[in-house]
Coordinates of N, CA and C in Angstrom, one line a residue:
M59 N 0.9 -1.2 0.0 CA 0.0 0.0 0.0 C 0.9 1.2 0.0
R60 N 0.6 2.2 -0.8 CA 1.4 3.4 -0.9 C 1.2 4.2 0.3
K61 N 2.4 4.7 0.8 CA 2.3 5.5 2.0 C 1.9 6.9 1.7
K62 N 0.9 7.4 2.4 CA 0.5 8.8 2.2 C 1.5 9.8 2.7
T63 N 1.5 10.9 2.0 CA 2.4 12.0 2.4 C 2.0 12.5 3.8
V64 N 3.1 12.8 4.6 CA 2.8 13.3 5.9 C 2.6 14.8 5.9
V65 N 1.4 15.2 5.7 CA 1.1 16.6 5.9 C 0.1 16.7 7.1
P66 N 0.6 17.0 8.3 CA -0.3 16.8 9.5 C -1.5 17.6 9.4
I67 N -2.6 17.0 10.0 CA -3.9 17.7 10.0 C -3.9 18.8 11.0
I68 N -4.2 20.0 10.6 CA -4.2 21.1 11.5 C -5.5 21.1 12.4
L69 N -5.3 21.0 13.7 CA -6.4 21.1 14.6 C -6.6 22.6 14.8
V70 N -7.7 23.2 14.1 CA -7.8 24.6 14.1 C -8.3 25.1 15.4
A71 N -7.4 25.1 16.4 CA -7.8 25.6 17.8 C -7.5 27.0 17.9
F72 N -8.5 27.8 17.5 CA -8.3 29.3 17.3 C -8.1 29.9 18.7
V73 N -7.2 30.8 18.8 CA -7.1 31.7 19.8 C -7.2 33.1 19.2
L74 N -8.3 33.6 19.0 CA -8.5 34.8 18.2 C -8.2 36.0 19.1
T75 N -7.0 36.1 19.4 CA -6.5 37.3 20.1 C -6.2 38.3 19.0
L76 N -7.8 38.1 18.4 CA -7.9 38.7 17.1 C -6.9 39.8 17.0
V77 N 34.2 22.7 4.1 CA 34.1 23.6 4.5 C 35.1 24.4 5.1
G78 N 35.4 25.1 5.7 CA 36.7 25.8 6.1 C 36.9 27.1 5.4
C79 N 36.1 27.4 4.4 CA 36.3 28.6 3.6 C 35.2 29.6 3.9
N80 N 35.5 30.9 4.0 CA 34.6 31.9 4.4 C 33.8 32.4 3.2
H81 N 33.1 31.5 2.6 CA 32.2 31.9 1.5 C 31.1 30.9 1.3
E82 N 30.0 31.2 0.7 CA 28.9 30.3 0.5 C 29.1 29.6 -0.8
T83 N 28.5 28.4 -0.9 CA 28.5 27.7 -2.2 C 27.9 28.5 -3.3
T84 N 28.6 28.6 -4.5 CA 28.0 29.3 -5.6 C 27.6 28.2 -6.6
V85 N 26.3 28.3 -7.0 CA 25.8 27.4 -8.0 C 26.1 27.8 -9.3
T86 N 26.9 27.0 -10.0 CA 27.4 27.4 -11.3 C 26.7 26.6 -12.5
Q87 N 26.1 25.5 -12.2 CA 25.5 24.7 -13.2 C 24.1 25.2 -13.5
D88 N 23.5 24.8 -14.6 CA 22.2 25.2 -14.9 C 21.2 24.6 -13.9
I89 N 20.2 25.4 -13.5 CA 19.2 25.0 -12.6 C 18.2 24.1 -13.4
V90 N 17.8 23.0 -12.7 CA 16.8 22.0 -13.3 C 15.5 22.3 -12.5
D91 N 14.6 22.9 -13.2 CA 13.3 23.4 -12.6 C 12.3 22.2 -12.5
K92 N 12.1 21.7 -11.3 CA 11.1 20.7 -11.0 C 10.0 21.2 -10.1
T93 N 9.8 22.5 -10.1 CA 8.7 23.1 -9.3 C 7.4 22.8 -10.0
V94 N 6.3 23.0 -9.3 CA 5.0 22.8 -9.8 C 4.2 24.1 -9.6
A95 N 3.1 24.2 -10.4 CA 2.2 25.4 -10.3 C 1.3 25.2 -9.1
V96 N 1.1 26.3 -8.4 CA 0.1 26.2 -7.3 C -0.9 27.4 -7.4
N97 N -2.1 27.2 -6.8 CA -3.1 28.2 -6.8 C -2.9 29.1 -5.6
S98 N -2.1 30.1 -5.8 CA -1.6 30.9 -4.6 C -2.4 32.2 -4.6
F99 N -2.2 32.9 -3.5 CA -2.7 34.3 -3.3 C -1.7 35.1 -2.5
H100 N -1.9 36.4 -2.5 CA -1.0 37.3 -1.8 C -1.7 37.9 -0.6
P101 N -1.2 37.6 0.7 CA -1.9 38.1 1.9 C -2.0 39.6 1.9
K102 N -1.1 40.4 1.2 CA -1.1 41.8 1.2 C -2.4 42.4 0.5
D103 N -3.0 41.5 -0.3 CA -4.2 41.9 -1.0 C -5.5 42.0 -0.1
Y104 N -5.3 41.6 1.2 CA -6.4 41.5 2.1 C -6.2 42.5 3.3
P105 N -7.0 43.5 3.4 CA -6.7 44.6 4.4 C -6.9 44.1 5.8
N106 N -7.7 43.1 6.1 CA -7.9 42.6 7.5 C -7.2 41.3 7.7
K107 N -6.5 41.2 8.9 CA -5.8 40.0 9.2 C -6.1 39.6 10.6
I108 N -6.4 38.3 10.7 CA -6.6 37.6 12.0 C -5.4 36.7 12.3
E109 N -4.9 36.9 13.5 CA -3.8 36.0 14.0 C -4.3 34.9 14.7
V110 N -3.8 33.7 14.4 CA -4.4 32.4 14.9 C -3.4 31.6 15.5
S111 N -3.7 30.9 16.6 CA -2.9 29.9 17.3 C -3.5 28.5 17.0
S112 N -2.6 27.6 16.6 CA -3.1 26.3 16.2 C -2.1 25.2 16.7
T113 N -2.5 24.0 16.8 CA -1.7 22.9 17.1 C -1.7 21.8 16.1
L114 N -1.0 20.8 16.2 CA -0.9 19.7 15.2 C -1.2 18.4 15.9
D115 N -1.8 17.5 15.2 CA -1.9 16.1 15.6 C -0.8 15.3 15.1
F116 N 0.3 15.2 15.8 CA 1.5 14.5 15.3 C 1.4 13.0 15.5
A117 N 1.6 12.2 14.5 CA 1.7 10.8 14.6 C 3.0 10.3 15.3
K118 N 4.0 11.2 15.2 CA 5.3 10.8 15.8 C 6.1 12.1 16.1
I119 N 6.8 12.1 17.2 CA 7.7 13.1 17.5 C 9.1 12.6 17.1
Y120 N 9.8 13.4 16.2 CA 11.1 13.0 15.7 C 12.1 13.6 16.6
Q121 N 12.8 12.8 17.5 CA 13.7 13.3 18.5 C 15.1 13.7 17.9
N122 N 15.4 13.1 16.8 CA 16.8 13.3 16.3 C 16.9 13.1 14.8
V123 N 18.0 13.3 14.2 CA 18.2 13.2 12.8 C 18.1 11.8 12.3
D124 N 18.5 10.8 13.2 CA 18.4 9.4 12.8 C 17.0 9.0 12.5
E125 N 16.0 9.4 13.3 CA 14.6 9.1 13.1 C 14.1 9.8 11.9
L126 N 14.5 11.1 11.7 CA 14.0 11.8 10.5 C 14.6 11.2 9.3
Y127 N 15.8 10.8 9.3 CA 16.5 10.2 8.1 C 15.8 8.9 7.7
E128 N 15.4 8.1 8.7 CA 14.8 6.8 8.5 C 13.4 7.0 7.8
D129 N 12.7 8.0 8.2 CA 11.3 8.1 7.7 C 11.2 9.0 6.4
S130 N 12.3 9.7 6.1 CA 12.3 10.6 4.9 C 12.7 9.8 3.7
Q131 N 12.2 10.3 2.5 CA 12.6 9.7 1.2 C 13.7 10.6 0.5
N132 N 13.8 11.9 1.0 CA 14.8 12.8 0.4 C 15.3 13.7 1.5
V133 N 16.7 13.9 1.5 CA 17.3 14.8 2.5 C 18.2 15.7 1.7
V134 N 17.9 17.0 1.8 CA 18.6 18.0 1.0 C 19.0 19.2 1.8
Y135 N 20.0 19.9 1.3 CA 20.4 21.2 1.8 C 20.4 22.3 0.7
G136 N 19.8 23.5 1.0 CA 19.8 24.5 0.0 C 19.2 25.8 0.5
K137 N 18.7 26.5 -0.5 CA 18.1 27.9 -0.2 C 16.7 28.1 -0.7
V138 N 15.9 28.8 0.0 CA 14.6 29.2 -0.4 C 14.7 30.3 -1.4
K139 N 14.0 30.2 -2.5 CA 14.1 31.2 -3.6 C 12.8 32.0 -3.8
E140 N 11.7 31.4 -3.4 CA 10.4 32.1 -3.7 C 9.3 31.5 -2.8
I141 N 8.4 32.3 -2.3 CA 7.4 31.9 -1.3 C 6.0 32.1 -2.0
A142 N 5.1 31.2 -1.7 CA 3.7 31.4 -2.1 C 2.8 30.8 -1.0
Y143 N 1.5 31.2 -1.0 CA 0.6 30.7 0.0 C -0.6 30.0 -0.6
I144 N -1.0 28.8 -0.2 CA -2.1 28.1 -0.7 C -3.1 27.7 0.4
D145 N -4.3 27.6 0.1 CA -5.3 27.3 1.1 C -6.5 26.4 0.5
D146 N -6.2 25.7 -0.5 CA -7.3 24.9 -1.2 C -8.0 23.9 -0.3
S147 N -7.2 23.4 0.8 CA -7.8 22.5 1.7 C -8.5 23.2 2.9
G148 N -8.5 24.5 2.9 CA -9.0 25.2 4.0 C -8.0 25.5 5.1
A149 N -6.9 24.8 5.0 CA -5.8 25.0 6.0 C -4.7 25.9 5.3
A150 N -3.9 26.5 6.2 CA -2.9 27.4 5.7 C -1.6 26.6 5.4
I151 N -1.1 26.7 4.2 CA 0.1 26.0 3.7 C 1.0 26.9 3.0
T152 N 2.2 26.9 3.3 CA 3.2 27.7 2.6 C 3.9 26.8 1.6
S153 N 3.9 27.3 0.3 CA 4.7 26.5 -0.8 C 5.9 27.4 -1.1
Y154 N 7.1 26.7 -1.1 CA 8.3 27.5 -1.4 C 9.1 26.8 -2.4
K155 N 9.7 27.6 -3.3 CA 10.7 27.0 -4.2 C 12.1 26.9 -3.6
F156 N 12.7 25.7 -3.7 CA 13.9 25.4 -2.9 C 15.0 24.9 -3.9
L157 N 16.1 25.7 -3.9 CA 17.2 25.3 -4.8 C 18.2 24.5 -4.0
I158 N 18.4 23.2 -4.5 CA 19.2 22.3 -3.8 C 20.7 22.5 -4.0
E159 N 21.5 22.5 -3.0 CA 22.9 22.6 -3.1 C 23.6 21.3 -2.8
N160 N 23.0 20.5 -1.9 CA 23.5 19.2 -1.6 C 22.4 18.2 -1.4
S161 N 22.5 17.0 -1.9 CA 21.5 16.0 -1.7 C 22.2 14.8 -1.0
Y162 N 21.5 14.3 0.1 CA 22.1 13.3 1.0 C 21.3 12.0 0.9
K163 N 20.1 12.0 0.4 CA 19.3 10.8 0.3 C 18.2 11.1 -0.7
G164 N 17.9 10.0 -1.5 CA 16.9 10.1 -2.6 C 17.5 10.5 -3.9
S165 N 16.6 10.7 -4.9 CA 17.0 10.9 -6.3 C 17.2 12.4 -6.7
L166 N 16.9 13.3 -5.8 CA 17.1 14.7 -6.1 C 18.6 15.0 -6.1
K167 N 19.0 16.1 -6.9 CA 20.4 16.4 -7.2 C 20.7 17.8 -7.0
E168 N 22.0 18.2 -6.9 CA 22.4 19.5 -6.8 C 21.9 20.3 -8.0
N169 N 21.4 21.5 -7.7 CA 20.8 22.5 -8.7 C 19.4 22.1 -9.2
D170 N 18.8 21.1 -8.6 CA 17.4 20.9 -8.8 C 16.6 21.9 -8.0
M171 N 15.6 22.5 -8.6 CA 14.7 23.4 -8.0 C 13.3 22.7 -7.8
I172 N 12.9 22.6 -6.5 CA 11.7 21.8 -6.2 C 10.7 22.7 -5.5
S173 N 9.5 22.3 -5.4 CA 8.4 22.9 -4.6 C 8.3 22.1 -3.3
V174 N 8.3 22.8 -2.2 CA 8.2 22.2 -0.9 C 6.9 22.8 -0.2
L175 N 6.2 22.0 0.5 CA 5.0 22.4 1.3 C 5.3 22.4 2.7
A176 N 5.0 23.5 3.4 CA 5.1 23.6 4.9 C 3.8 23.9 5.5
V177 N 3.5 23.3 6.6 CA 2.3 23.6 7.3 C 2.4 25.0 8.0
G178 N 1.3 25.8 7.8 CA 1.3 27.2 8.4 C 1.4 28.2 7.2
G179 N 1.0 29.4 7.5 CA 1.0 30.4 6.5 C -0.2 31.3 6.6
Y180 N -1.0 31.4 5.5 CA -2.2 32.2 5.5 C -3.3 31.4 4.8
V181 N -4.5 31.7 5.3 CA -5.7 31.1 4.7 C -6.7 32.2 4.6
R182 N -7.4 32.3 3.4 CA -8.4 33.3 3.2 C -9.6 32.9 4.1
L183 N -10.2 33.9 4.8 CA -11.3 33.6 5.6 C -12.5 33.0 4.9
Q184 N -12.7 33.5 3.7 CA -13.8 32.9 2.9 C -13.6 31.4 2.6
K185 N -12.4 31.1 2.3 CA -12.0 29.7 2.0 C -12.2 28.8 3.3
F186 N -11.7 29.4 4.4 CA -11.9 28.7 5.7 C -13.3 28.4 6.0
I187 N -14.2 29.4 5.8 CA -15.6 29.2 6.1 C -16.2 28.2 5.1
E188 N -15.8 28.2 3.9 CA -16.3 27.3 2.9 C -16.0 25.8 3.3
V189 N -14.9 25.6 4.0 CA -14.5 24.2 4.4 C -15.0 23.9 5.8
F190 N -14.8 24.8 6.7 CA -15.1 24.5 8.1 C -16.4 25.1 8.7
G191 N -17.0 26.0 8.0 CA -18.2 26.6 8.5 C -17.9 28.0 9.1
D192 N -19.0 28.7 9.4 CA -18.8 30.1 9.8 C -19.2 30.3 11.3
A193 N -19.1 29.3 12.1 CA -19.6 29.4 13.5 C -19.0 30.6 14.2
K194 N -17.7 30.8 14.0 CA -17.0 31.9 14.7 C -17.1 33.2 14.0
F195 N -17.7 33.2 12.8 CA -17.7 34.4 12.0 C -19.1 34.9 11.5
K196 N -20.1 34.5 12.3 CA -21.5 34.8 11.8 C -21.8 36.3 11.8
D197 N -21.0 37.0 12.6 CA -21.3 38.5 12.6 C -20.4 39.2 11.6
Y198 N -19.7 38.5 10.7 CA -18.9 39.1 9.7 C -19.8 39.3 8.5
S199 N -19.7 40.5 7.9 CA -20.4 40.8 6.7 C -19.7 40.1 5.5
E200 N -20.5 39.9 4.4 CA -19.9 39.3 3.2 C -18.6 40.0 2.8
S201 N -18.7 41.4 2.8 CA -17.6 42.2 2.4 C -16.4 41.9 3.3
K202 N -16.6 41.9 4.6 CA -15.5 41.7 5.6 C -14.9 40.3 5.4
R203 N -15.7 39.3 5.1 CA -15.2 38.0 4.9 C -14.3 37.9 3.7
N204 N -14.7 38.6 2.7 CA -13.9 38.6 1.4 C -12.6 39.5 1.6
Q205 N -12.5 40.3 2.6 CA -11.3 41.1 2.8 C -10.4 40.7 3.9
T206 N -10.7 39.5 4.5 CA -9.9 39.0 5.6 C -9.1 37.8 5.3
V207 N -7.9 37.8 5.9 CA -7.0 36.6 5.8 C -6.6 36.2 7.2
I208 N -6.4 34.9 7.4 CA -6.0 34.4 8.7 C -4.5 34.1 8.6
Q209 N -3.7 34.6 9.5 CA -2.3 34.2 9.6 C -2.1 33.2 10.6
E210 N -1.4 32.1 10.3 CA -1.3 30.9 11.2 C 0.2 30.5 11.3
N211 N 0.7 30.6 12.5 CA 2.0 30.1 12.8 C 1.8 28.9 13.7
V212 N 2.0 27.7 13.2 CA 1.6 26.5 13.9 C 2.6 26.3 15.1
M213 N 2.1 26.3 16.3 CA 2.8 26.1 17.5 C 3.9 27.2 17.6
G214 N 3.7 28.3 17.0 CA 4.7 29.4 17.0 C 5.8 29.3 16.1
A215 N 5.8 28.2 15.2 CA 7.0 28.0 14.3 C 7.0 29.1 13.3
P216 N 8.2 29.6 13.0 CA 8.4 30.7 12.0 C 8.0 30.1 10.6
L217 N 7.5 31.0 9.8 CA 7.2 30.6 8.4 C 8.5 30.7 7.5
P218 N 8.6 29.8 6.5 CA 9.7 29.9 5.6 C 9.9 31.3 5.0
Q219 N 11.1 31.7 4.8 CA 11.4 33.1 4.3 C 12.4 32.9 3.1
E220 N 12.2 33.8 2.1 CA 13.2 33.9 1.0 C 14.6 34.1 1.5
N221 N 15.5 33.4 0.8 CA 17.0 33.4 1.0 C 17.4 32.7 2.3
E222 N 16.5 32.1 3.0 CA 17.0 31.3 4.2 C 17.5 30.0 3.6
K223 N 18.4 29.4 4.4 CA 19.0 28.1 4.0 C 18.6 27.1 5.0
Y224 N 18.2 25.9 4.5 CA 17.7 24.8 5.4 C 18.3 23.5 5.0
L225 N 18.3 22.6 6.0 CA 18.5 21.2 5.8 C 17.2 20.6 5.9
L226 N 16.6 19.9 4.9 CA 15.3 19.4 4.9 C 15.2 17.9 4.8
F227 N 14.2 17.4 5.6 CA 13.9 15.9 5.5 C 12.5 15.9 4.8
L228 N 12.4 15.3 3.6 CA 11.2 15.4 2.8 C 10.6 14.1 2.4
S229 N 9.4 14.2 2.0 CA 8.6 13.0 1.5 C 9.0 12.8 0.0
D230 N 8.4 11.7 -0.5 CA 8.4 11.5 -2.0 C 7.5 12.6 -2.6
P231 N 7.6 12.8 -3.9 CA 6.7 13.8 -4.5 C 5.2 13.4 -4.3
I232 N 4.4 14.3 -4.0 CA 3.0 14.1 -3.8 C 2.3 13.6 -5.1
K233 N 1.4 12.7 -5.0 CA 0.7 12.1 -6.1 C -0.7 11.8 -5.7
D234 N -1.7 12.3 -6.4 CA -3.1 11.9 -6.2 C -3.5 12.2 -4.8
E235 N -3.2 13.3 -4.2 CA -3.6 13.7 -2.9 C -4.3 15.1 -2.9
S236 N -5.2 15.2 -3.8 CA -5.9 16.5 -4.0 C -6.5 17.0 -2.7
P237 N -6.4 18.3 -2.4 CA -6.0 19.4 -3.3 C -4.6 19.7 -3.2
L238 N -3.7 18.9 -2.6 CA -2.3 19.2 -2.6 C -1.7 19.0 -4.0
P239 N -0.8 19.8 -4.5 CA -0.3 19.8 -5.8 C 0.6 18.6 -6.1
D240 N 0.3 17.8 -7.1 CA 1.2 16.7 -7.5 C 2.6 17.2 -7.8
G241 N 3.6 16.5 -7.4 CA 4.9 16.8 -7.7 C 5.6 17.7 -6.7
A242 N 4.9 18.2 -5.7 CA 5.5 19.0 -4.6 C 6.0 18.0 -3.5
Y243 N 6.9 18.4 -2.7 CA 7.4 17.6 -1.6 C 6.9 18.2 -0.3
S244 N 6.7 17.4 0.8 CA 6.3 18.0 2.1 C 7.4 17.7 3.1
E245 N 7.5 18.6 4.1 CA 8.5 18.4 5.1 C 8.0 17.3 6.1
I246 N 8.9 16.3 6.4 CA 8.6 15.3 7.3 C 8.3 15.8 8.7
G247 N 7.2 15.5 9.3 CA 6.9 16.0 10.7 C 6.8 17.5 10.8
A248 N 6.3 18.2 9.7 CA 6.2 19.6 9.8 C 7.5 20.3 10.2
F249 N 7.5 21.2 11.1 CA 8.7 22.0 11.5 C 9.8 21.1 12.0
M250 N 9.5 19.8 12.4 CA 10.5 18.9 12.9 C 11.5 18.5 11.8
G251 N 11.1 18.6 10.6 CA 11.9 18.1 9.5 C 12.7 19.3 8.8
R252 N 12.7 20.4 9.5 CA 13.4 21.6 8.9 C 14.5 22.1 9.8
Y253 N 15.7 22.0 9.4 CA 16.8 22.6 10.2 C 17.3 23.9 9.6
Y254 N 17.4 24.9 10.4 CA 17.7 26.3 9.9 C 19.2 26.5 9.9
D255 N 19.8 27.1 8.9 CA 21.1 27.5 8.8 C 21.1 29.0 9.1
K256 N 21.4 29.4 10.3 CA 21.4 30.8 10.7 C 22.7 31.6 10.4
G257 N 23.7 30.9 10.1 CA 25.0 31.5 9.7 C 25.6 31.0 8.5
N258 N 26.6 30.2 8.7 CA 27.2 29.5 7.6 C 27.6 28.1 8.1
A259 N 26.7 27.1 7.9 CA 26.9 25.8 8.5 C 28.1 25.1 7.8
R260 N 28.5 25.6 6.6 CA 29.7 25.0 6.0 C 31.0 25.4 6.7
N261 N 30.9 26.5 7.5 CA 32.1 27.0 8.2 C 32.0 26.7 9.6
G262 N 31.2 25.7 10.0 CA 31.2 25.2 11.4 C 30.1 25.7 12.2
N263 N 29.3 26.7 11.7 CA 28.1 27.2 12.5 C 27.1 26.1 12.4
T264 N 26.1 26.2 13.3 CA 25.2 25.1 13.5 C 23.9 25.2 12.7
L265 N 23.3 24.1 12.4 CA 22.0 23.9 11.9 C 21.1 23.6 13.1
S266 N 20.0 24.3 13.3 CA 19.1 24.0 14.4 C 17.7 24.0 14.0
R267 N 16.8 23.4 14.7 CA 15.4 23.4 14.3 C 14.6 24.0 15.4
Y268 N 13.4 24.4 15.1 CA 12.5 25.1 16.0 C 12.0 24.2 17.2
V269 N 12.0 24.8 18.3 CA 11.5 24.2 19.5 C 10.3 25.0 20.0
P270 N 9.1 24.5 20.1 CA 8.0 25.2 20.6 C 8.3 25.9 22.0
K271 N 8.0 27.2 22.0 CA 8.4 28.0 23.2 C 7.8 27.5 24.5
D272 N 6.6 27.0 24.5 CA 6.0 26.5 25.7 C 6.2 25.1 25.9
E273 N 7.0 24.4 25.1 CA 7.4 23.0 25.3 C 8.9 22.8 25.0
P274 N 9.7 23.3 26.0 CA 11.2 23.2 25.8 C 11.7 21.8 25.7
D275 N 10.9 20.8 26.2 CA 11.3 19.4 26.1 C 10.6 18.6 25.0
F276 N 10.1 19.4 24.0 CA 9.3 18.8 22.9 C 10.0 17.6 22.3
Y277 N 11.3 17.6 22.1 CA 12.0 16.5 21.5 C 12.6 15.5 22.5
G278 N 12.1 15.6 23.7 CA 12.6 14.7 24.7 C 14.1 15.0 25.2
G279 N 14.5 16.2 25.0 CA 15.8 16.6 25.5 C 16.9 16.2 24.5
E280 N 16.5 15.7 23.3 CA 17.5 15.3 22.3 C 17.7 16.2 21.1
N281 N 17.3 17.4 21.2 CA 17.4 18.3 20.1 C 18.8 18.9 19.9
E282 N 19.6 18.1 19.2 CA 21.0 18.4 19.0 C 21.1 19.3 17.8
N283 N 22.1 20.2 17.8 CA 22.4 21.1 16.7 C 23.6 20.4 15.9
Y284 N 23.7 20.7 14.6 CA 24.6 20.1 13.7 C 25.3 21.1 12.8
S285 N 26.6 20.9 12.5 CA 27.2 21.6 11.4 C 27.0 20.7 10.2
L286 N 27.2 21.2 9.0 CA 27.0 20.3 7.8 C 28.1 19.2 7.9
S287 N 29.3 19.5 8.3 CA 30.3 18.4 8.3 C 30.0 17.3 9.3
K288 N 29.4 17.7 10.5 CA 29.0 16.7 11.5 C 27.9 15.9 10.9
F289 N 26.9 16.5 10.2 CA 25.8 15.8 9.7 C 26.3 14.8 8.6
E290 N 27.2 15.3 7.8 CA 27.8 14.4 6.7 C 28.5 13.2 7.3
N291 N 29.2 13.4 8.4 CA 29.9 12.4 9.1 C 28.9 11.3 9.6
I292 N 27.8 11.8 10.1 CA 26.7 10.8 10.6 C 26.2 10.0 9.4
L293 N 26.0 10.6 8.2 CA 25.5 9.9 7.1 C 26.5 8.8 6.6
Q294 N 27.8 9.1 6.7 CA 28.8 8.2 6.3 C 28.7 6.8 7.0
K295 N 28.1 6.9 8.2 CA 28.0 5.7 9.0 C 26.8 4.8 8.7
K296 N 25.9 5.4 7.9 CA 24.7 4.7 7.6 C 24.8 3.7 6.4

């Protein structure tokens, strides 16, 4: 049986508080565009914004890179090139174009440009009402509903940003999981499968992942940081 892509179901629990060299890798080869088209919108087109708190129903807490590596089909390092927001399912999802600099598992290669889906982002209020109903928004006029967007940071996790560099643990390409776009990849375990490069991991700085602020022991005390060289040494033993 084909394993379904892990895109955690958002429990919409609203809180309407209404190496050794000092340079980065330069990609010199031609980019292979494997991105997919998405039905996106721009949050700035909506004058009203609601900030939302939500949680996730996790099937598994990934305590370390060994567990992430085992359950992922692709492991890659690279840079975010472009951001888009989609809400076809009624949930907020960020779609970002990601240019791969290193591939550590799977068939993806250096200079491949792929589309990655991350839980969290923005959802149009009208789309949310269409999917989940208007119980919380009965007093909103039709005009206000059409002019409102919901911003959602799942468990406080930051949204992907252009030019940030990540080490990602990813699914296989999505196939036949409408309304998610075929050919896109999803992060394993939501924010658990995304390590941030806040400096220059190639020069010994660390890759780290988000820890929910109100759950400092979310990973069971095993949330270790890695340099790229340390991570590559771990892979050599697999």
